Amino acid sequence: DSGVTQTPKHLITATGQRVTLRCSPRSGDLSVYWYQQSLDQGLQFLIHYYNGEERAKGNILERFSAQQFPDLHSELNLSSLELGDSALYFCASSVAWGPNDPYEQYFGPGTRLTVT
Amino acid sequence: AQKITQTQPGMFVQEKEAVTLDCTYDTSDPSYGLFWYKQPSSGEMIFLIYQGSYDQQNATEGRYSLNFQKARKSANLVISASQLGDSAMYFCAMREGRGAQKLVFGQGTRLTINP
């Protein structure tokens, strides 16, 4: 168990709908990352939040948005869903400071999204 | 250009043999970190081992070691005495720069351990 929790574990929805994926980082971790894993694109970085602020954006679609709340949990919102959005969505967290590496990222179990 | 390249889509190894999973990377940043993750069929991503660009020695964690050849920009994962439970997808990833940064992943290698 990595200490990162994600809900729901599975989500099945129809095209055009909107869903929210939730992530709680490990205790003490201020950084939260979202990744998408699909068969054709592999593991892709979506967005990084640090202590409530957006730090970096990857190949995240405009239909997708995220935020990190004061209690450090994060939500990834996916709207106007398309068949191609079906994927495994991971949240990861890491420590954000310290004199030494590695700042390894610990991954949650993922949310498997199926768009029909 | 690919930042992380894993050239072995699949590997089959006999139980108790050692196995090397290849990873090459591309970066111009002098400070970077290299990671290996394991993804079993259940789907979770499990952190295995880390190598920093300034580390002088190869990283080791139990049966896992990282063969870091900086000049060749390679960071191969070596699993000694493989076990059936090692069957999984293995991903090499890189973090450019220091601190909390995104990871860039390779396409992965599917390792199958045969009894």
Tab-separated table of C-alpha atoms in Angstrom:
chain	number	residue	atom	x	y	z
A	1	ASP	CA	0.000	0.000	0.000
A	2	SER	CA	1.568	3.269	-1.178
A	3	GLY	CA	-0.498	5.460	1.128
A	4	VAL	CA	-2.074	7.277	-1.823
A	5	THR	CA	-5.799	6.701	-2.177
A	6	GLN	CA	-7.952	7.170	-5.247
A	7	THR	CA	-11.672	6.928	-5.713
A	8	PRO	CA	-13.530	5.509	-7.446
A	9	LYS	CA	-11.624	2.438	-8.542
A	10	HIS	CA	-13.775	1.952	-11.622
A	11	LEU	CA	-16.006	4.361	-13.486
A	12	ILE	CA	-18.203	3.628	-16.480
A	13	THR	CA	-19.929	6.513	-18.159
A	14	ALA	CA	-21.280	7.643	-21.504
A	15	THR	CA	-19.826	9.985	-24.079
A	16	GLY	CA	-20.511	13.632	-23.377
A	17	GLN	CA	-20.685	13.158	-19.626
A	18	ARG	CA	-18.550	14.701	-16.895
A	19	VAL	CA	-16.766	12.824	-14.106
A	20	THR	CA	-14.609	13.694	-11.118
A	21	LEU	CA	-11.724	11.563	-9.935
A	22	ARG	CA	-10.479	12.027	-6.406
A	23	CYS	CA	-7.035	11.555	-4.897
A	24	SER	CA	-5.648	11.803	-1.370
A	25	PRO	CA	-1.846	11.991	-1.182
A	26	ARG	CA	0.375	10.330	1.378
A	27	SER	CA	0.439	12.038	4.718
A	28	GLY	CA	2.855	14.951	4.549
A	29	ASP	CA	3.225	15.022	0.768
A	30	LEU	CA	2.440	18.418	-0.725
A	31	SER	CA	2.925	17.504	-4.376
A	32	VAL	CA	0.230	15.715	-6.337
A	33	TYR	CA	0.585	14.553	-9.931
A	34	TRP	CA	-1.964	13.162	-12.333
A	35	TYR	CA	-1.054	10.698	-15.072
A	36	GLN	CA	-3.080	9.001	-17.765
A	37	GLN	CA	-2.253	5.487	-18.951
A	38	SER	CA	-3.764	4.353	-22.225
A	39	LEU	CA	-2.834	1.607	-24.636
A	40	ASP	CA	-1.883	3.942	-27.456
A	41	GLN	CA	-0.246	6.790	-25.505
A	42	GLY	CA	1.336	4.898	-22.629
A	43	LEU	CA	1.830	6.761	-19.345
A	44	GLN	CA	1.444	10.492	-19.863
A	45	PHE	CA	1.849	13.281	-17.355
A	46	LEU	CA	-1.209	15.490	-17.095
A	47	ILE	CA	-0.705	18.043	-14.329
A	48	HIS	CA	1.210	18.746	-11.116
A	49	TYR	CA	-0.020	20.617	-8.053
A	50	TYR	CA	2.052	21.724	-5.137
A	51	ASN	CA	0.347	22.877	-1.959
A	52	GLY	CA	-2.726	24.025	-3.806
A	53	GLU	CA	-1.000	25.700	-6.722
A	54	GLU	CA	-0.571	24.421	-10.239
A	55	ARG	CA	3.120	23.818	-10.935
A	56	ALA	CA	3.267	22.174	-14.340
A	57	LYS	CA	1.003	21.057	-17.122
A	58	GLY	CA	1.562	18.244	-19.548
A	59	ASN	CA	-0.577	17.092	-22.433
A	60	ILE	CA	-3.805	17.801	-20.618
A	61	LEU	CA	-6.835	18.467	-22.758
A	62	GLU	CA	-8.808	21.664	-22.287
A	63	ARG	CA	-11.797	19.480	-21.377
A	64	PHE	CA	-9.838	18.319	-18.339
A	65	SER	CA	-9.144	20.358	-15.246
A	66	ALA	CA	-7.789	19.719	-11.799
A	67	GLN	CA	-7.400	21.363	-8.442
A	68	GLN	CA	-5.804	20.721	-5.096
A	69	PHE	CA	-7.706	21.679	-1.999
A	70	PRO	CA	-6.432	23.109	1.322
A	71	ASP	CA	-6.491	19.621	2.863
A	72	LEU	CA	-4.200	18.612	-0.042
A	73	HIS	CA	-6.563	16.182	-1.684
A	74	SER	CA	-6.910	16.665	-5.407
A	75	GLU	CA	-9.631	16.210	-7.968
A	76	LEU	CA	-9.360	15.669	-11.695
A	77	ASN	CA	-12.421	16.738	-13.638
A	78	LEU	CA	-13.026	15.287	-17.074
A	79	SER	CA	-15.838	16.754	-19.158
A	80	SER	CA	-17.438	16.177	-22.565
A	81	LEU	CA	-16.027	12.695	-22.408
A	82	GLU	CA	-15.050	10.888	-25.572
A	83	LEU	CA	-14.375	7.220	-26.233
A	84	GLY	CA	-10.669	8.004	-26.423
A	85	ASP	CA	-10.651	9.229	-22.835
A	86	SER	CA	-11.027	5.664	-21.633
A	87	ALA	CA	-7.865	4.993	-19.660
A	88	LEU	CA	-6.365	4.326	-16.273
A	89	TYR	CA	-5.861	7.575	-14.402
A	90	PHE	CA	-3.210	7.638	-11.720
A	91	CYS	CA	-2.564	10.089	-8.987
A	92	ALA	CA	0.896	10.177	-7.429
A	93	SER	CA	2.363	12.151	-4.572
A	94	SER	CA	5.829	13.057	-3.429
A	95	VAL	CA	7.596	15.048	-0.779
A	96	ALA	CA	8.254	18.570	-1.942
A	97	TRP	CA	11.340	19.603	-0.098
A	98	GLY	CA	14.435	18.256	1.564
A	99	PRO	CA	18.143	18.333	0.932
A	100	ASN	CA	18.320	15.037	-0.851
A	101	ASP	CA	16.727	13.186	-3.674
A	102	PRO	CA	15.027	11.110	-4.793
A	103	TYR	CA	11.594	12.745	-4.480
A	104	GLU	CA	10.184	9.468	-5.622
A	105	GLN	CA	6.554	9.494	-6.566
A	106	TYR	CA	4.189	7.059	-4.924
A	107	PHE	CA	1.235	6.072	-7.029
A	108	GLY	CA	-2.321	5.408	-6.038
A	109	PRO	CA	-4.156	2.325	-7.301
A	110	GLY	CA	-5.657	4.275	-10.192
A	111	THR	CA	-9.158	4.906	-11.472
A	112	ARG	CA	-10.126	2.919	-14.527
A	113	LEU	CA	-12.416	5.056	-16.658
A	114	THR	CA	-14.483	3.459	-19.385
A	115	VAL	CA	-16.408	5.734	-21.717
A	116	THR	CA	-19.129	3.976	-23.733
B	1	ALA	CA	12.652	12.648	-29.636
B	2	GLN	CA	11.932	9.982	-27.085
B	3	LYS	CA	13.198	10.903	-23.662
B	4	ILE	CA	13.045	7.343	-22.379
B	5	THR	CA	13.459	4.303	-24.591
B	6	GLN	CA	12.771	0.748	-23.568
B	7	THR	CA	13.594	-1.447	-26.534
B	8	GLN	CA	12.279	-4.753	-25.192
B	9	PRO	CA	8.505	-4.966	-25.477
B	10	GLY	CA	8.534	-8.406	-23.889
B	11	MET	CA	10.951	-10.748	-22.170
B	12	PHE	CA	10.659	-14.357	-21.084
B	13	VAL	CA	12.973	-15.676	-18.384
B	14	GLN	CA	13.247	-18.904	-16.422
B	15	GLU	CA	12.618	-18.704	-12.715
B	16	LYS	CA	15.774	-18.106	-10.615
B	17	GLU	CA	17.667	-16.621	-13.543
B	18	ALA	CA	18.865	-13.028	-13.523
B	19	VAL	CA	17.254	-10.632	-15.973
B	20	THR	CA	18.283	-7.246	-17.332
B	21	LEU	CA	15.704	-4.772	-18.571
B	22	ASP	CA	17.101	-2.085	-20.825
B	23	CYS	CA	16.483	1.636	-20.569
B	24	THR	CA	18.165	4.508	-22.360
B	25	TYR	CA	17.398	8.143	-21.777
B	26	ASP	CA	17.969	11.496	-23.380
B	27	THR	CA	18.409	14.755	-21.522
B	28	SER	CA	20.636	17.808	-21.581
B	29	ASP	CA	19.954	18.639	-17.936
B	30	PRO	CA	22.963	17.716	-15.771
B	31	SER	CA	20.663	17.020	-12.838
B	32	TYR	CA	18.142	14.256	-13.288
B	33	GLY	CA	16.789	11.155	-11.644
B	34	LEU	CA	15.997	7.757	-13.050
B	35	PHE	CA	13.317	5.499	-11.639
B	36	TRP	CA	11.995	2.028	-12.213
B	37	TYR	CA	8.418	1.078	-11.493
B	38	LYS	CA	6.682	-2.297	-11.583
B	39	GLN	CA	3.086	-2.652	-12.709
B	40	PRO	CA	1.578	-6.073	-11.971
B	41	SER	CA	-1.576	-7.234	-13.704
B	42	SER	CA	-3.604	-5.703	-10.874
B	43	GLY	CA	-2.611	-2.295	-12.234
B	44	GLU	CA	-0.893	-0.469	-9.410
B	45	MET	CA	2.469	1.231	-9.986
B	46	ILE	CA	5.109	0.128	-7.488
B	47	PHE	CA	8.306	2.137	-7.028
B	48	LEU	CA	11.365	-0.126	-7.178
B	49	ILE	CA	14.592	1.813	-7.357
B	50	TYR	CA	16.114	5.227	-7.984
B	51	GLN	CA	19.393	6.513	-9.405
B	52	GLY	CA	20.427	10.144	-9.268
B	53	SER	CA	22.597	11.638	-11.984
B	54	TYR	CA	25.287	12.581	-9.483
B	55	ASP	CA	25.296	9.276	-7.660
B	56	GLN	CA	28.691	7.633	-7.928
B	57	GLN	CA	27.529	4.144	-7.158
B	58	ASN	CA	24.857	2.017	-8.779
B	59	ALA	CA	21.665	1.848	-6.749
B	60	THR	CA	20.613	-1.441	-5.192
B	61	GLU	CA	17.415	-2.445	-3.413
B	62	GLY	CA	17.267	-6.072	-2.410
B	63	ARG	CA	17.150	-8.175	-5.600
B	64	TYR	CA	16.990	-5.036	-7.753
B	65	SER	CA	20.020	-3.151	-8.937
B	66	LEU	CA	20.413	-0.400	-11.458
B	67	ASN	CA	23.283	-0.581	-13.928
B	68	PHE	CA	23.893	3.130	-14.487
B	69	GLN	CA	26.181	4.007	-17.393
B	70	LYS	CA	26.080	7.770	-17.575
B	71	ALA	CA	28.224	8.200	-20.690
B	72	ARG	CA	25.978	5.797	-22.577
B	73	LYS	CA	22.852	7.323	-21.025
B	74	SER	CA	21.596	3.945	-19.958
B	75	ALA	CA	19.958	2.831	-16.728
B	76	ASN	CA	19.255	-0.860	-16.956
B	77	LEU	CA	17.362	-2.681	-14.231
B	78	VAL	CA	18.831	-5.981	-13.096
B	79	ILE	CA	16.680	-8.431	-11.187
B	80	SER	CA	18.645	-11.222	-9.592
B	81	ALA	CA	17.188	-14.672	-8.894
B	82	SER	CA	13.888	-13.955	-10.597
B	83	GLN	CA	10.658	-15.188	-9.037
B	84	LEU	CA	7.237	-15.944	-10.481
B	85	GLY	CA	5.920	-12.855	-8.724
B	86	ASP	CA	8.271	-10.697	-10.788
B	87	SER	CA	6.040	-11.204	-13.827
B	88	ALA	CA	4.738	-7.708	-14.594
B	89	MET	CA	5.224	-4.628	-16.745
B	90	TYR	CA	8.312	-2.633	-15.861
B	91	PHE	CA	8.620	1.056	-16.594
B	92	CYS	CA	11.710	3.208	-16.656
B	93	ALA	CA	11.079	6.880	-15.901
B	94	MET	CA	13.103	10.066	-15.709
B	95	ARG	CA	12.777	13.275	-13.752
B	96	GLU	CA	14.660	16.224	-15.210
B	97	GLY	CA	15.982	18.758	-12.733
B	98	ARG	CA	15.863	18.547	-8.978
B	99	GLY	CA	12.975	18.457	-6.592
B	100	ALA	CA	9.369	17.702	-7.296
B	101	GLN	CA	9.061	17.358	-11.040
B	102	LYS	CA	6.979	15.308	-13.432
B	103	LEU	CA	8.117	11.873	-14.543
B	104	VAL	CA	8.519	10.890	-18.176
B	105	PHE	CA	7.969	7.200	-18.750
B	106	GLY	CA	9.160	4.712	-21.309
B	107	GLN	CA	6.780	2.364	-23.071
B	108	GLY	CA	7.522	-0.464	-20.694
B	109	THR	CA	8.765	-4.045	-20.881
B	110	ARG	CA	6.488	-6.969	-20.119
B	111	LEU	CA	8.469	-9.519	-18.145
B	112	THR	CA	7.223	-13.077	-17.877
B	113	ILE	CA	8.904	-15.503	-15.515
B	114	ASN	CA	8.473	-19.133	-16.482
B	115	PRO	CA	8.541	-21.900	-13.833
